[in-house]
PDB file of N, CA, C and O and ligand atoms in Angstrom:
ATOM      1  N   MET B   1       1.200  -0.787  -0.018  1.00 85.00           N
ATOM      2  CA  MET B   1      -0.068  -0.166   0.537  1.00 85.00           C
ATOM      3  C   MET B   1       1.269   1.267  -0.036  1.00 85.00           C
ATOM      4  O   MET B   1       1.806   1.570   0.815  1.00 85.00           O
ATOM      5  N   PHE B   2       0.871   2.316  -0.538  1.00 88.00           N
ATOM      6  CA  PHE B   2       1.529   3.372  -1.091  1.00 88.00           C
ATOM      7  C   PHE B   2       0.825   4.903  -0.612  1.00 88.00           C
ATOM      8  O   PHE B   2      -0.285   4.297  -1.036  1.00 88.00           O
ATOM      9  N   LYS B   3       1.079   5.782  -0.424  1.00 92.00           N
ATOM     10  CA  LYS B   3      -0.054   7.003   0.733  1.00 92.00           C
ATOM     11  C   LYS B   3       0.096   7.989  -0.339  1.00 92.00           C
ATOM     12  O   LYS B   3       1.590   7.810  -0.035  1.00 92.00           O
ATOM     13  N   LYS B   4      -0.508   9.547  -0.335  1.00 93.00           N
ATOM     14  CA  LYS B   4      -0.166  10.555  -1.775  1.00 93.00           C
ATOM     15  C   LYS B   4      -0.701  11.110  -1.069  1.00 93.00           C
ATOM     16  O   LYS B   4      -2.303  10.794  -0.787  1.00 93.00           O
ATOM     17  N   ILE B   5      -0.478  12.289  -0.079  1.00 94.00           N
ATOM     18  CA  ILE B   5      -0.772  13.310  -0.150  1.00 94.00           C
ATOM     19  C   ILE B   5      -1.475  14.454  -1.136  1.00 94.00           C
ATOM     20  O   ILE B   5       0.103  14.894  -1.590  1.00 94.00           O
ATOM     21  N   CYS B   6      -2.508  14.606  -1.065  1.00 96.00           N
ATOM     22  CA  CYS B   6      -2.399  15.615  -2.481  1.00 96.00           C
ATOM     23  C   CYS B   6      -2.201  17.130  -2.201  1.00 96.00           C
ATOM     24  O   CYS B   6      -2.356  17.783  -1.139  1.00 96.00           O
ATOM     25  N   THR B   7      -1.499  17.415  -3.249  1.00 95.00           N
ATOM     26  CA  THR B   7      -1.052  18.700  -2.883  1.00 95.00           C
ATOM     27  C   THR B   7      -1.936  20.086  -2.891  1.00 95.00           C
ATOM     28  O   THR B   7      -1.861  20.807  -2.739  1.00 95.00           O
ATOM     29  N   ASN B   8      -3.438  19.380  -3.805  1.00 97.00           N
ATOM     30  CA  ASN B   8      -3.644  20.340  -3.848  1.00 97.00           C
ATOM     31  C   ASN B   8      -5.390  20.264  -2.526  1.00 97.00           C
ATOM     32  O   ASN B   8      -5.511  21.413  -2.354  1.00 97.00           O
ATOM     33  N   CYS B   9      -5.981  19.355  -2.011  1.00 97.00           N
ATOM     34  CA  CYS B   9      -6.733  19.325  -1.171  1.00 97.00           C
ATOM     35  C   CYS B   9      -5.965  18.745   0.333  1.00 97.00           C
ATOM     36  O   CYS B   9      -6.375  18.603   1.345  1.00 97.00           O
ATOM     37  N   HIS B  10      -4.927  18.316   0.150  1.00 96.00           N
ATOM     38  CA  HIS B  10      -4.863  18.172   1.310  1.00 96.00           C
ATOM     39  C   HIS B  10      -4.657  16.782   1.907  1.00 96.00           C
ATOM     40  O   HIS B  10      -5.005  16.237   3.244  1.00 96.00           O
ATOM     41  N   GLN B  11      -5.683  16.192   1.262  1.00 95.00           N
ATOM     42  CA  GLN B  11      -6.309  14.326   1.577  1.00 95.00           C
ATOM     43  C   GLN B  11      -5.738  13.284   1.393  1.00 95.00           C
ATOM     44  O   GLN B  11      -4.553  13.413   0.139  1.00 95.00           O
ATOM     45  N   PRO B  12      -5.138  12.913   1.878  1.00 93.00           N
ATOM     46  CA  PRO B  12      -4.205  11.466   1.814  1.00 93.00           C
ATOM     47  C   PRO B  12      -5.492  10.501   0.485  1.00 93.00           C
ATOM     48  O   PRO B  12      -6.323  10.414   1.122  1.00 93.00           O
ATOM     49  N   SER B  13      -4.777   9.381  -0.393  1.00 93.00           N
ATOM     50  CA  SER B  13      -5.122   9.160  -0.734  1.00 93.00           C
ATOM     51  C   SER B  13      -4.468   7.244  -1.200  1.00 93.00           C
ATOM     52  O   SER B  13      -3.645   7.814  -1.166  1.00 93.00           O
ATOM     53  N   PHE B  14      -4.937   6.144  -0.918  1.00 91.00           N
ATOM     54  CA  PHE B  14      -4.370   5.261  -0.972  1.00 91.00           C
ATOM     55  C   PHE B  14      -4.194   4.477  -2.373  1.00 91.00           C
ATOM     56  O   PHE B  14      -5.223   4.270  -2.959  1.00 91.00           O
ATOM     57  N   SER B  15      -2.910   4.171  -2.860  1.00 88.00           N
ATOM     58  CA  SER B  15      -3.486   2.787  -3.531  1.00 88.00           C
ATOM     59  C   SER B  15      -1.918   1.549  -3.410  1.00 88.00           C
ATOM     60  O   SER B  15      -1.367   1.495  -2.818  1.00 88.00           O
ATOM     61  N   SER B  16      -2.141   0.331  -4.008  1.00 86.00           N
ATOM     62  CA  SER B  16      -1.833  -1.139  -3.532  1.00 86.00           C
ATOM     63  C   SER B  16      -0.221  -0.439  -4.669  1.00 86.00           C
ATOM     64  O   SER B  16       0.154  -1.813  -4.375  1.00 86.00           O
ATOM     65  N   SER B  17      -0.485   0.050  -5.967  1.00 80.00           N
ATOM     66  CA  SER B  17       0.441   0.712  -7.267  1.00 80.00           C
ATOM     67  C   SER B  17       0.824   1.609  -6.951  1.00 80.00           C
ATOM     68  O   SER B  17       0.266   2.876  -6.474  1.00 80.00           O
ATOM     69  N   GLU B  18       2.073   2.172  -7.187  1.00 74.00           N
ATOM     70  CA  GLU B  18       3.032   3.333  -7.709  1.00 74.00           C
ATOM     71  C   GLU B  18       2.650   3.789  -8.293  1.00 74.00           C
ATOM     72  O   GLU B  18       3.158   4.211  -9.398  1.00 74.00           O
ATOM     73  N   ARG B  19       2.788   3.068  -9.584  1.00 79.00           N
ATOM     74  CA  ARG B  19       2.814   3.472 -11.393  1.00 79.00           C
ATOM     75  C   ARG B  19       1.962   3.640 -12.041  1.00 79.00           C
ATOM     76  O   ARG B  19       1.164   3.276 -10.958  1.00 79.00           O
ATOM     77  N   GLY B  20       2.031   4.362 -12.868  1.00 87.00           N
ATOM     78  CA  GLY B  20       0.696   5.114 -13.065  1.00 87.00           C
ATOM     79  C   GLY B  20       0.341   5.868 -12.653  1.00 87.00           C
ATOM     80  O   GLY B  20       1.104   6.408 -12.177  1.00 87.00           O
ATOM     81  N   GLN B  21      -0.924   6.788 -13.647  1.00 92.00           N
ATOM     82  CA  GLN B  21      -0.856   7.983 -13.572  1.00 92.00           C
ATOM     83  C   GLN B  21      -2.708   8.445 -11.620  1.00 92.00           C
ATOM     84  O   GLN B  21      -2.630   6.538 -11.583  1.00 92.00           O
ATOM     85  N   TRP B  22      -2.189   8.542 -11.362  1.00 94.00           N
ATOM     86  CA  TRP B  22      -2.312   8.503  -9.952  1.00 94.00           C
ATOM     87  C   TRP B  22      -3.608  10.340  -9.261  1.00 94.00           C
ATOM     88  O   TRP B  22      -2.842  11.111  -9.652  1.00 94.00           O
ATOM     89  N   ILE B  23      -5.116   9.794 -10.042  1.00 95.00           N
ATOM     90  CA  ILE B  23      -6.010  10.989  -9.739  1.00 95.00           C
ATOM     91  C   ILE B  23      -5.520  10.617  -8.475  1.00 95.00           C
ATOM     92  O   ILE B  23      -6.214  10.356  -7.574  1.00 95.00           O
ATOM     93  N   CYS B  24      -6.071  12.338  -7.955  1.00 95.00           N
ATOM     94  CA  CYS B  24      -6.613  12.654  -6.282  1.00 95.00           C
ATOM     95  C   CYS B  24      -8.004  11.298  -6.036  1.00 95.00           C
ATOM     96  O   CYS B  24      -9.158  13.370  -7.092  1.00 95.00           O
ATOM     97  N   PRO B  25      -8.224  10.744  -5.825  1.00 94.00           N
ATOM     98  CA  PRO B  25      -9.641  10.862  -5.578  1.00 94.00           C
ATOM     99  C   PRO B  25     -11.103  11.588  -4.939  1.00 94.00           C
ATOM    100  O   PRO B  25     -12.415  11.682  -5.600  1.00 94.00           O
ATOM    101  N   VAL B  26      -9.992  12.835  -3.935  1.00 96.00           N
ATOM    102  CA  VAL B  26     -11.269  13.419  -3.363  1.00 96.00           C
ATOM    103  C   VAL B  26     -11.628  15.135  -4.384  1.00 96.00           C
ATOM    104  O   VAL B  26     -12.786  14.857  -4.299  1.00 96.00           O
ATOM    105  N   CYS B  27     -10.113  15.412  -5.185  1.00 98.00           N
ATOM    106  CA  CYS B  27     -10.433  16.560  -6.035  1.00 98.00           C
ATOM    107  C   CYS B  27      -9.911  16.263  -7.653  1.00 98.00           C
ATOM    108  O   CYS B  27     -10.058  17.530  -8.417  1.00 98.00           O
ATOM    109  N   SER B  28     -10.186  14.951  -7.917  1.00 97.00           N
ATOM    110  CA  SER B  28      -9.564  14.633  -9.040  1.00 97.00           C
ATOM    111  C   SER B  28      -8.259  15.559  -9.346  1.00 97.00           C
ATOM    112  O   SER B  28      -8.027  15.689 -11.271  1.00 97.00           O
ATOM    113  N   HIS B  29      -7.890  15.375  -7.984  1.00 97.00           N
ATOM    114  CA  HIS B  29      -5.642  16.404  -8.931  1.00 97.00           C
ATOM    115  C   HIS B  29      -5.309  15.654 -10.040  1.00 97.00           C
ATOM    116  O   HIS B  29      -5.199  14.497  -8.956  1.00 97.00           O
ATOM    117  N   ASP B  30      -4.202  15.660 -10.467  1.00 96.00           N
ATOM    118  CA  ASP B  30      -2.828  14.670 -10.814  1.00 96.00           C
ATOM    119  C   ASP B  30      -1.214  15.080  -9.866  1.00 96.00           C
ATOM    120  O   ASP B  30      -1.139  15.564  -9.372  1.00 96.00           O
ATOM    121  N   ILE B  31      -1.877  13.737  -9.293  1.00 94.00           N
ATOM    122  CA  ILE B  31      -0.632  14.418  -8.159  1.00 94.00           C
ATOM    123  C   ILE B  31      -0.001  12.434  -8.270  1.00 94.00           C
ATOM    124  O   ILE B  31       0.433  11.608  -7.829  1.00 94.00           O
ATOM    125  N   THR B  32      -0.039  12.366  -9.627  1.00 94.00           N
ATOM    126  CA  THR B  32       1.125  11.302  -9.858  1.00 94.00           C
ATOM    127  C   THR B  32       2.603  11.289  -9.206  1.00 94.00           C
ATOM    128  O   THR B  32       3.283  10.824  -9.283  1.00 94.00           O
ATOM    129  N   HIS B  33       3.014  13.046  -9.556  1.00 92.00           N
ATOM    130  CA  HIS B  33       3.792  13.039  -9.480  1.00 92.00           C
ATOM    131  C   HIS B  33       4.965  13.011  -7.964  1.00 92.00           C
ATOM    132  O   HIS B  33       5.834  14.177  -7.303  1.00 92.00           O
ATOM    133  N   VAL B  34       4.030  13.455  -6.989  1.00 91.00           N
ATOM    134  CA  VAL B  34       3.620  13.537  -5.621  1.00 91.00           C
ATOM    135  C   VAL B  34       4.406  12.393  -5.416  1.00 91.00           C
ATOM    136  O   VAL B  34       4.215  11.542  -5.073  1.00 91.00           O
ATOM    137  N   PHE B  35       5.013  13.324  -4.472  1.00 86.00           N
ATOM    138  CA  PHE B  35       6.254  11.643  -3.109  1.00 86.00           C
ATOM    139  C   PHE B  35       5.910  11.143  -2.097  1.00 86.00           C
ATOM    140  O   PHE B  35       4.335  10.715  -2.052  1.00 86.00           O
ATOM    141  N   HIS B  36       5.368  10.006  -3.482  1.00 82.00           N
ATOM    142  CA  HIS B  36       4.554   8.757  -1.648  1.00 82.00           C
ATOM    143  C   HIS B  36       5.107   8.233  -0.951  1.00 82.00           C
ATOM    144  O   HIS B  36       6.774   8.022  -0.896  1.00 82.00           O
ATOM    145  N   GLN B  37       4.339   8.015   0.228  1.00 78.00           N
ATOM    146  CA  GLN B  37       4.537   7.145   1.309  1.00 78.00           C
ATOM    147  C   GLN B  37       4.307   5.784   1.014  1.00 78.00           C
ATOM    148  O   GLN B  37       2.934   5.679   1.158  1.00 78.00           O
ATOM    149  N   PRO B  38       4.932   5.359   2.164  1.00 73.00           N
ATOM    150  CA  PRO B  38       4.569   3.659   2.205  1.00 73.00           C
ATOM    151  C   PRO B  38       3.594   3.911   3.392  1.00 73.00           C
ATOM    152  O   PRO B  38       3.377   4.723   4.081  1.00 73.00           O
ATOM    153  N   ALA B  39       1.858   3.171   3.161  1.00 70.00           N
ATOM    154  CA  ALA B  39       1.152   2.976   3.962  1.00 70.00           C
ATOM    155  C   ALA B  39       0.954   3.199   5.497  1.00 70.00           C
ATOM    156  O   ALA B  39       2.025   1.996   5.777  1.00 70.00           O
ATOM    157  N   GLU B  40       0.779   2.760   6.370  1.00 65.00           N
ATOM    158  CA  GLU B  40       1.336   2.348   8.240  1.00 65.00           C
ATOM    159  C   GLU B  40       0.958   1.506   7.534  1.00 65.00           C
ATOM    160  O   GLU B  40       0.194   0.983   8.473  1.00 65.00           O
ATOM    161  N   ASP B  41       2.428   0.708   8.497  1.00 65.00           N
ATOM    162  CA  ASP B  41       1.560  -0.445   8.911  1.00 65.00           C
ATOM    163  C   ASP B  41       1.360  -1.451   9.578  1.00 65.00           C
ATOM    164  O   ASP B  41       1.929   0.101  11.041  1.00 65.00           O
ATOM    165  N   ARG B  42       0.899  -2.582  10.766  1.00 63.00           N
ATOM    166  CA  ARG B  42       0.426  -2.522  11.765  1.00 63.00           C
ATOM    167  C   ARG B  42       1.208  -2.148  12.992  1.00 63.00           C
ATOM    168  O   ARG B  42       1.173  -1.712  14.238  1.00 63.00           O
ATOM    169  N   ASN B  43       2.038  -2.227  12.679  1.00 72.00           N
ATOM    170  CA  ASN B  43       3.586  -1.743  13.717  1.00 72.00           C
ATOM    171  C   ASN B  43       2.987  -1.085  14.061  1.00 72.00           C
ATOM    172  O   ASN B  43       3.370   0.099  14.664  1.00 72.00           O
ATOM    173  N   GLU B  44       3.398   0.191  12.889  1.00 69.00           N
ATOM    174  CA  GLU B  44       3.367   1.654  12.950  1.00 69.00           C
ATOM    175  C   GLU B  44       1.565   2.169  14.455  1.00 69.00           C
ATOM    176  O   GLU B  44       1.784   2.880  14.777  1.00 69.00           O
ATOM    177  N   ARG B  45       1.173   1.372  13.828  1.00 71.00           N
ATOM    178  CA  ARG B  45      -0.271   1.384  14.304  1.00 71.00           C
ATOM    179  C   ARG B  45      -0.301   1.456  15.470  1.00 71.00           C
ATOM    180  O   ARG B  45      -0.392   2.265  16.747  1.00 71.00           O
ATOM    181  N   GLN B  46      -0.018   0.148  16.185  1.00 77.00           N
ATOM    182  CA  GLN B  46       0.331   0.041  17.877  1.00 77.00           C
ATOM    183  C   GLN B  46       1.613   0.643  18.214  1.00 77.00           C
ATOM    184  O   GLN B  46       0.728   0.928  19.116  1.00 77.00           O
ATOM    185  N   LYS B  47       2.561   1.151  17.144  1.00 79.00           N
ATOM    186  CA  LYS B  47       3.054   2.553  17.813  1.00 79.00           C
ATOM    187  C   LYS B  47       2.522   3.590  18.505  1.00 79.00           C
ATOM    188  O   LYS B  47       2.586   3.894  19.552  1.00 79.00           O
ATOM    189  N   LYS B  48       1.961   3.904  17.792  1.00 79.00           N
ATOM    190  CA  LYS B  48       1.014   5.341  17.811  1.00 79.00           C
ATOM    191  C   LYS B  48       0.019   4.674  19.394  1.00 79.00           C
ATOM    192  O   LYS B  48      -0.791   6.078  19.903  1.00 79.00           O
ATOM    193  N   LEU B  49      -1.125   3.520  18.981  1.00 79.00           N
ATOM    194  CA  LEU B  49      -1.486   3.001  19.883  1.00 79.00           C
ATOM    195  C   LEU B  49      -0.825   3.677  21.859  1.00 79.00           C
ATOM    196  O   LEU B  49      -1.649   3.690  22.120  1.00 79.00           O
ATOM    197  N   GLU B  50       0.340   2.942  21.291  1.00 82.00           N
ATOM    198  CA  GLU B  50       0.653   2.729  22.364  1.00 82.00           C
ATOM    199  C   GLU B  50       0.769   4.630  23.244  1.00 82.00           C
ATOM    200  O   GLU B  50       0.923   4.438  24.215  1.00 82.00           O
ATOM    201  N   LEU B  51       0.941   4.898  22.221  1.00 82.00           N
ATOM    202  CA  LEU B  51       1.851   5.901  22.070  1.00 82.00           C
ATOM    203  C   LEU B  51       0.295   6.904  22.745  1.00 82.00           C
ATOM    204  O   LEU B  51       0.306   7.844  24.094  1.00 82.00           O
ATOM    205  N   LEU B  52      -0.430   6.986  22.606  1.00 81.00           N
ATOM    206  CA  LEU B  52      -1.917   7.387  22.691  1.00 81.00           C
ATOM    207  C   LEU B  52      -2.057   6.422  24.524  1.00 81.00           C
ATOM    208  O   LEU B  52      -2.922   7.566  25.466  1.00 81.00           O
ATOM    209  N   ALA B  53      -2.499   5.431  24.634  1.00 83.00           N
ATOM    210  CA  ALA B  53      -2.513   4.745  25.627  1.00 83.00           C
ATOM    211  C   ALA B  53      -1.804   5.548  26.768  1.00 83.00           C
ATOM    212  O   ALA B  53      -1.442   5.383  28.599  1.00 83.00           O
ATOM    213  N   ASN B  54      -0.197   5.839  26.688  1.00 81.00           N
ATOM    214  CA  ASN B  54       0.415   6.870  27.892  1.00 81.00           C
ATOM    215  C   ASN B  54      -0.361   8.453  28.085  1.00 81.00           C
ATOM    216  O   ASN B  54       0.174   7.971  28.714  1.00 81.00           O
ATOM    217  N   LYS B  55      -0.096   8.754  27.118  1.00 78.00           N
ATOM    218  CA  LYS B  55      -0.781  10.347  26.989  1.00 78.00           C
ATOM    219  C   LYS B  55      -1.934  10.042  27.910  1.00 78.00           C
ATOM    220  O   LYS B  55      -2.431  10.859  29.003  1.00 78.00           O
ATOM    221  N   TYR B  56      -3.397   8.774  28.255  1.00 71.00           N
ATOM    222  CA  TYR B  56      -3.837   8.659  28.306  1.00 71.00           C
ATOM    223  C   TYR B  56      -4.130   8.710  30.157  1.00 71.00           C
ATOM    224  O   TYR B  56      -4.335   9.161  31.458  1.00 71.00           O
ATOM    225  N   THR B  57      -2.772   7.817  30.265  1.00 74.00           N
ATOM    226  CA  THR B  57      -2.356   6.986  31.706  1.00 74.00           C
ATOM    227  C   THR B  57      -1.349   8.503  32.522  1.00 74.00           C
ATOM    228  O   THR B  57      -2.071   8.902  33.391  1.00 74.00           O
ATOM    229  N   GLN B  58      -1.246   9.676  31.700  1.00 71.00           N
ATOM    230  CA  GLN B  58      -0.601  10.844  32.211  1.00 71.00           C
ATOM    231  C   GLN B  58      -1.791  11.397  32.837  1.00 71.00           C
ATOM    232  O   GLN B  58      -1.378  12.238  33.888  1.00 71.00           O
ATOM    233  N   ASN B  59      -2.515  11.571  32.134  1.00 70.00           N
ATOM    234  CA  ASN B  59      -3.851  12.395  32.029  1.00 70.00           C
ATOM    235  C   ASN B  59      -4.486  12.344  34.079  1.00 70.00           C
ATOM    236  O   ASN B  59      -4.852  12.917  34.409  1.00 70.00           O
ATOM    237  N   GLN B  60      -4.156  10.377  33.241  1.00 67.00           N
ATOM    238  CA  GLN B  60      -4.648  10.025  34.979  1.00 67.00           C
ATOM    239  C   GLN B  60      -4.624  10.371  35.994  1.00 67.00           C
ATOM    240  O   GLN B  60      -4.679  10.632  37.113  1.00 67.00           O
ATOM    241  N   ASN B  61      -2.957  10.143  35.849  1.00 67.00           N
ATOM    242  CA  ASN B  61      -1.519  10.474  36.998  1.00 67.00           C
ATOM    243  C   ASN B  61      -1.587  11.800  37.058  1.00 67.00           C
ATOM    244  O   ASN B  61      -2.363  13.265  38.632  1.00 67.00           O
ATOM    245  N   HIS B  62      -2.471  12.982  36.387  1.00 65.00           N
ATOM    246  CA  HIS B  62      -2.571  13.949  36.506  1.00 65.00           C
ATOM    247  C   HIS B  62      -4.159  15.276  37.298  1.00 65.00           C
ATOM    248  O   HIS B  62      -3.025  15.706  38.192  1.00 65.00           O
ATOM    249  N   SER B  63      -4.654  13.686  36.849  1.00 65.00           N
ATOM    250  CA  SER B  63      -5.970  14.502  37.785  1.00 65.00           C
ATOM    251  C   SER B  63      -6.212  14.378  39.279  1.00 65.00           C
ATOM    252  O   SER B  63      -7.059  14.577  40.150  1.00 65.00           O
ATOM    253  N   GLN B  64      -5.798  12.656  39.229  1.00 66.00           N
ATOM    254  CA  GLN B  64      -4.860  12.321  40.221  1.00 66.00           C
ATOM    255  C   GLN B  64      -4.264  12.939  41.337  1.00 66.00           C
ATOM    256  O   GLN B  64      -4.928  13.489  42.361  1.00 66.00           O
ATOM    257  N   ALA B  65      -3.625  13.865  40.685  1.00 64.00           N
ATOM    258  CA  ALA B  65      -2.861  14.808  41.949  1.00 64.00           C
ATOM    259  C   ALA B  65      -3.626  16.201  41.779  1.00 64.00           C
ATOM    260  O   ALA B  65      -3.281  16.384  43.130  1.00 64.00           O
ATOM    261  N   ILE B  66      -4.262  16.416  40.640  1.00 61.00           N
ATOM    262  CA  ILE B  66      -4.879  17.684  41.410  1.00 61.00           C
ATOM    263  C   ILE B  66      -6.005  17.190  42.211  1.00 61.00           C
ATOM    264  O   ILE B  66      -6.087  17.678  43.264  1.00 61.00           O
ATOM    265  N   ASN B  67      -6.505  15.962  42.766  1.00 67.00           N
ATOM    266  CA  ASN B  67      -7.440  15.621  43.420  1.00 67.00           C
ATOM    267  C   ASN B  67      -6.906  15.444  44.569  1.00 67.00           C
ATOM    268  O   ASN B  67      -7.503  16.336  45.243  1.00 67.00           O
ATOM    269  N   LYS B  68      -5.674  15.585  44.818  1.00 69.00           N
ATOM    270  CA  LYS B  68      -5.106  15.482  46.062  1.00 69.00           C
ATOM    271  C   LYS B  68      -4.959  16.768  46.242  1.00 69.00           C
ATOM    272  O   LYS B  68      -4.755  16.626  47.911  1.00 69.00           O
ATOM    273  N   TYR B  69      -4.256  17.463  45.384  1.00 65.00           N
ATOM    274  CA  TYR B  69      -4.472  18.618  45.930  1.00 65.00           C
ATOM    275  C   TYR B  69      -5.194  19.807  46.110  1.00 65.00           C
ATOM    276  O   TYR B  69      -5.521  20.628  46.930  1.00 65.00           O
ATOM    277  N   ILE B  70      -6.666  19.254  45.436  1.00 62.00           N
ATOM    278  CA  ILE B  70      -7.570  19.886  46.102  1.00 62.00           C
ATOM    279  C   ILE B  70      -8.142  19.207  47.342  1.00 62.00           C
ATOM    280  O   ILE B  70      -8.805  19.478  48.596  1.00 62.00           O
TER     281      ILE B  70
HETATM  282 ZN1  LIG Z 101      -7.003  16.701  -3.958  1.00 74.80          ZN
END
């Protein structure tokens, strides 16, 4: 899977192939020559989830600290 961010509408679009013409599905802009990036794989998504979980834990600690303070 490849991913490109449209230079016109800034929406991501996905394709299974980096070859051939690539037209933005949102605004029909030709983004064939836009640099593509690999779409997020599972590991990447897992890392993000862990980051989010850490944030949530930190927020919980933060509110506990506030509770103690009150
Ligand atoms: Zn577009």
